[in-house]
PDB file of C-alpha atoms in Angstrom:
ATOM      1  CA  UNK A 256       0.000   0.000   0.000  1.00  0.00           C
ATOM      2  CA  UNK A 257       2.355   2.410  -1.280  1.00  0.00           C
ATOM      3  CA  UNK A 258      -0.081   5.110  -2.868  1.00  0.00           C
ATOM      4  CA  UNK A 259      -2.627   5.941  -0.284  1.00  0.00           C
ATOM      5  CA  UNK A 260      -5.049   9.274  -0.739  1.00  0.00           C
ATOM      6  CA  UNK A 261      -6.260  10.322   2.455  1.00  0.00           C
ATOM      7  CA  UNK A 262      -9.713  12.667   2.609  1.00  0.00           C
ATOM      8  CA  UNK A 263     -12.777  13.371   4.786  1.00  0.00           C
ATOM      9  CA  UNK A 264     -16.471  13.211   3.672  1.00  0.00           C
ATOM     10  CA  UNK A 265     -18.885  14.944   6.082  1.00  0.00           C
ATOM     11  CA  UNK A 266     -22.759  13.277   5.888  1.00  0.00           C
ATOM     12  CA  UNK A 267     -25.759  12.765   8.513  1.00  0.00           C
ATOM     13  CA  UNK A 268     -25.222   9.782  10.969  1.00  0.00           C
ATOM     14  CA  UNK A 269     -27.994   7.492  12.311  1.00  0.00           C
ATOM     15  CA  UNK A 270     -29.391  10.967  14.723  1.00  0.00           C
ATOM     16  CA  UNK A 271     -29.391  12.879  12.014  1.00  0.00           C
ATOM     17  CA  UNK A 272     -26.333  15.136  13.309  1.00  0.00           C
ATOM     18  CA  UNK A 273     -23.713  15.443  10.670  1.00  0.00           C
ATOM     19  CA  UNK A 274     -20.455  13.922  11.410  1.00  0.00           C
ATOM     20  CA  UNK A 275     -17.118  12.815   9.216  1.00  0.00           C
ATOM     21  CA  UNK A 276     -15.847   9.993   7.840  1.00  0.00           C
ATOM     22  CA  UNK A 277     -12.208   9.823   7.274  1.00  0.00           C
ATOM     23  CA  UNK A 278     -11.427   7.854   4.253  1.00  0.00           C
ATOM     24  CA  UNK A 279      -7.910   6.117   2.571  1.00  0.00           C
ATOM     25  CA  UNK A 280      -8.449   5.178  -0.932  1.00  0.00           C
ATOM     26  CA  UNK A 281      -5.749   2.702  -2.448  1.00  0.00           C
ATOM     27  CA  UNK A 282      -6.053   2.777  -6.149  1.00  0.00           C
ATOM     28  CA  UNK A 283      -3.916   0.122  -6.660  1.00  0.00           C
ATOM     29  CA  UNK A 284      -5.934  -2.329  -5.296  1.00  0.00           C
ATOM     30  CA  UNK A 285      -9.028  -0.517  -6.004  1.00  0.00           C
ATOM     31  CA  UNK A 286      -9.642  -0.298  -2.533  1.00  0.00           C
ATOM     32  CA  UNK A 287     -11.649   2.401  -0.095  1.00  0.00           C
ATOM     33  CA  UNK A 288     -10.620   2.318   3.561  1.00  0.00           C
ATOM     34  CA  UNK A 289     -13.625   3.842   5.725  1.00  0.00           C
ATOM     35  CA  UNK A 290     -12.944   4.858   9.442  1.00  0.00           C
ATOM     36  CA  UNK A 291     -16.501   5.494  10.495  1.00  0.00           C
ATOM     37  CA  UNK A 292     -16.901   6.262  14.548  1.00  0.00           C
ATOM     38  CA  UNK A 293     -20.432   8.674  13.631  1.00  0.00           C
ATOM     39  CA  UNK A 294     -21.898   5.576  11.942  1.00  0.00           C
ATOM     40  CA  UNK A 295     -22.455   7.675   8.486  1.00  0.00           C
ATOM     41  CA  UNK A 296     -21.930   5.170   5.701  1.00  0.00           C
ATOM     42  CA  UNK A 297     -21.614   1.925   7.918  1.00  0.00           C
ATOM     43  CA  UNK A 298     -23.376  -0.938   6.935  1.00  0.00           C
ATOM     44  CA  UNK A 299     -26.278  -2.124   7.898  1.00  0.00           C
ATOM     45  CA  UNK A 300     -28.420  -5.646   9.205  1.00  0.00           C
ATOM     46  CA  UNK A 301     -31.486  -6.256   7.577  1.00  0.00           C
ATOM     47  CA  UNK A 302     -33.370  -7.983   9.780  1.00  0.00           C
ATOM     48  CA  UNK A 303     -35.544  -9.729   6.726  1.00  0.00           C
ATOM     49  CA  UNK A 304     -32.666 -11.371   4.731  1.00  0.00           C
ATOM     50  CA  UNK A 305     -30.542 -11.799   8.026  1.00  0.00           C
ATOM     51  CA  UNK A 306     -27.626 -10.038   6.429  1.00  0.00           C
ATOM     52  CA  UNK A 307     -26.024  -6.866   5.951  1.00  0.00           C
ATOM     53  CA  UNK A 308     -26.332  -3.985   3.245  1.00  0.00           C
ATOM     54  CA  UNK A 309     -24.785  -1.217   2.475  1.00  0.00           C
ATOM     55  CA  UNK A 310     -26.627   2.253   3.498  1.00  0.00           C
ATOM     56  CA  UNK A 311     -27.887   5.328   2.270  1.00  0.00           C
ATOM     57  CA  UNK A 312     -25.200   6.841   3.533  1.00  0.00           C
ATOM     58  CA  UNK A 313     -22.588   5.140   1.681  1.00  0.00           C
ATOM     59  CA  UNK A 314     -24.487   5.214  -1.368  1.00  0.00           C
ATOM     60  CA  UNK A 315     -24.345   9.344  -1.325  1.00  0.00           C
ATOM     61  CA  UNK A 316     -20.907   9.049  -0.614  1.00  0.00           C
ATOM     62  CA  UNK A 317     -19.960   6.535  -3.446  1.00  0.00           C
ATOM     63  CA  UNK A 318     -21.890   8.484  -6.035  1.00  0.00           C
ATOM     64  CA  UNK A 319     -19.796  11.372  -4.850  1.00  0.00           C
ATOM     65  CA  UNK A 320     -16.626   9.659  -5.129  1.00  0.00           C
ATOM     66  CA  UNK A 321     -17.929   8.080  -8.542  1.00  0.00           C
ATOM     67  CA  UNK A 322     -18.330  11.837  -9.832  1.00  0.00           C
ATOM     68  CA  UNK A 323     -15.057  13.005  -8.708  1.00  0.00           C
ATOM     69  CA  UNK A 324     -13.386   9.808 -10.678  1.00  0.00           C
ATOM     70  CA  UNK A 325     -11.793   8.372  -7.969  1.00  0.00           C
ATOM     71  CA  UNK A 326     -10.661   4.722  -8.383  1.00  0.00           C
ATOM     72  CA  UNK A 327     -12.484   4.615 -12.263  1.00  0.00           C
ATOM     73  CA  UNK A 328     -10.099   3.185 -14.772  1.00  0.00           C
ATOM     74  CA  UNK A 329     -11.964   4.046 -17.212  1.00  0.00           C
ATOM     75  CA  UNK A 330     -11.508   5.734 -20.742  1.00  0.00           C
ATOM     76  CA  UNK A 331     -13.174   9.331 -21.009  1.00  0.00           C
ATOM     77  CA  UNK A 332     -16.573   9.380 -22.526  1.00  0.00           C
ATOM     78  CA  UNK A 333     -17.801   6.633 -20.820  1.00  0.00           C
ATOM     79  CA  UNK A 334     -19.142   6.436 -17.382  1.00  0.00           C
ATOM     80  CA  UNK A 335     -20.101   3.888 -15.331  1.00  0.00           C
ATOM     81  CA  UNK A 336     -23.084   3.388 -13.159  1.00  0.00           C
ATOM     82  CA  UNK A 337     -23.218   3.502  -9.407  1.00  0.00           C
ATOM     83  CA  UNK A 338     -23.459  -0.255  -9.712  1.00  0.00           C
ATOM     84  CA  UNK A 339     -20.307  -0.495 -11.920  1.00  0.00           C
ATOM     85  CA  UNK A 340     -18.568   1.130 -10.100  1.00  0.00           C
ATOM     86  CA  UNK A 341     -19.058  -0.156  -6.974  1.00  0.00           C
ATOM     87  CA  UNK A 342     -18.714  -4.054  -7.975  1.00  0.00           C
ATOM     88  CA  UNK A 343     -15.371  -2.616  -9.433  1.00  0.00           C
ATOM     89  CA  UNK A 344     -13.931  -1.656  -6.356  1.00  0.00           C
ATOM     90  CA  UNK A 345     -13.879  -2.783  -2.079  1.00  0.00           C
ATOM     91  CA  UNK A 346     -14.112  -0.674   0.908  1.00  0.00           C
ATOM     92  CA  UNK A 347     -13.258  -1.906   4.463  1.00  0.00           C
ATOM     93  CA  UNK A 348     -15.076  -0.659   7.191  1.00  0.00           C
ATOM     94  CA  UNK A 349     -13.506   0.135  10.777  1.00  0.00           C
ATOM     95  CA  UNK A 350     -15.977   0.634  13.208  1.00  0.00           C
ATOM     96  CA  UNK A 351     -16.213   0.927  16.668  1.00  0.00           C
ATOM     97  CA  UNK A 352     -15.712  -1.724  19.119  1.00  0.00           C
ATOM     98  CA  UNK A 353     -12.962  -3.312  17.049  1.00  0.00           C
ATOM     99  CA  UNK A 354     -15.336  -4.509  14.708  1.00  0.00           C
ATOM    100  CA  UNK A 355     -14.301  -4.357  10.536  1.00  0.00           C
ATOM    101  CA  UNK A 356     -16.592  -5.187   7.561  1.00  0.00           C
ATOM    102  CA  UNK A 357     -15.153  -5.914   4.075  1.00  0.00           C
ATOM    103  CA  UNK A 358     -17.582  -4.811   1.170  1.00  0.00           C
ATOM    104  CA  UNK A 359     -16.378  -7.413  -1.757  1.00  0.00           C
ATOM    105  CA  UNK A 360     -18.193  -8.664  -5.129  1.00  0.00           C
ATOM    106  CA  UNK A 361     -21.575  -6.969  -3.925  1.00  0.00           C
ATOM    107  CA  UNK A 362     -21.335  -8.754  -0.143  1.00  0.00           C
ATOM    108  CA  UNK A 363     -20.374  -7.667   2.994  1.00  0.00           C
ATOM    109  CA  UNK A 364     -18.797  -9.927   5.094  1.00  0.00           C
ATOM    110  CA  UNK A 365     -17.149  -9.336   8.921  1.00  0.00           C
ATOM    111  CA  UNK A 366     -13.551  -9.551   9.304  1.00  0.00           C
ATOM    112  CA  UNK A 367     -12.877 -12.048  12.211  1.00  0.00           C
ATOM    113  CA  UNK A 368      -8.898 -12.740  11.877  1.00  0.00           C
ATOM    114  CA  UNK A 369      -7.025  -9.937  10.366  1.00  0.00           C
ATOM    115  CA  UNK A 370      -4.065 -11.770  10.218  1.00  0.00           C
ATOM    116  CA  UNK A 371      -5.714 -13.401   7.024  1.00  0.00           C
ATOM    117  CA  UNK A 372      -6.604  -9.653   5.357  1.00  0.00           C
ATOM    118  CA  UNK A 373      -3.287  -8.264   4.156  1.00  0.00           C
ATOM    119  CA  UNK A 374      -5.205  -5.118   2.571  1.00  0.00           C
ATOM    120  CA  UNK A 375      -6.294  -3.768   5.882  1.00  0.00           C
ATOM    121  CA  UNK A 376      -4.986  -0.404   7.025  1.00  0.00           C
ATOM    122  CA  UNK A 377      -2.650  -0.433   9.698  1.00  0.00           C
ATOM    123  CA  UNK A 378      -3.238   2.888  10.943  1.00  0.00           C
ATOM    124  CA  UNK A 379      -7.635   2.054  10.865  1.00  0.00           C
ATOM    125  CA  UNK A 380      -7.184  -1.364  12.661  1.00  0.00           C
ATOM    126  CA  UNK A 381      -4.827   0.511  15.418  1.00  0.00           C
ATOM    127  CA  UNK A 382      -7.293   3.455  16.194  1.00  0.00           C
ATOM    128  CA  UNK A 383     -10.475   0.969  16.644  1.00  0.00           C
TER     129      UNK A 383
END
């Protein structure tokens, strides 16, 4: 992880206050990095289909990323769709209570042994 861009993105959280998400973005492995303490763009469990989804949240904040062609390798005059682009790149989420979720080929699944994930980012997984 040689090439990491670090930025902020400032949305609503869960009570409706807005808060900031810091974000790393690793375009060589096509890769977001999303320390989330406000709970803005963290997934969530869906209670019908016993899994979890991604949330508004991080939908608004993809889309803006998206815009601002972050992580597209794509060739100009042609844009992808929200969908694209997402199934095109992975985000790790570090949440409170040492908890991380990796987003991955439209699933999210939860991180139990990091020792296995040799994309996580050292200075996320330290601060959680």
């Amino acid at each position: 992880m040689e090439k990491i861009y670090q930025m902020e993105y400032r949305g609503l959280n869960l009570f409706d206050e807005i808060s900031t998400v810091e974000l790393a973005i690793d375009e060589e492995n096509q890769t977001i990095h999303i320390f989330d303490v406000g709970q803005v763009v963290s997934p969530i469990f869906n209670f019908d289909v016993s899994a979890y989804e991604l949330s508004d949240g991080f939908y608004k904040m993809a889309d803006v990323l998206r815009h601002k062609k972050i992580l597209t390798n794509q060739q100009a005059g042609s844009d992808l769709t929200l969908s694209e682009w997402l199934i095109m790149n992975n985000a790790y989420f570090y949440i409170p209570q040492k908890r991380i979720k990796k987003y991955v080929h439209g699933s999210i699944i939860e991180i139990i042994d990091r020792a296995n994930e040799p994309c996580l980012f050292d200075d996320y997984v330290q601060r959680i």
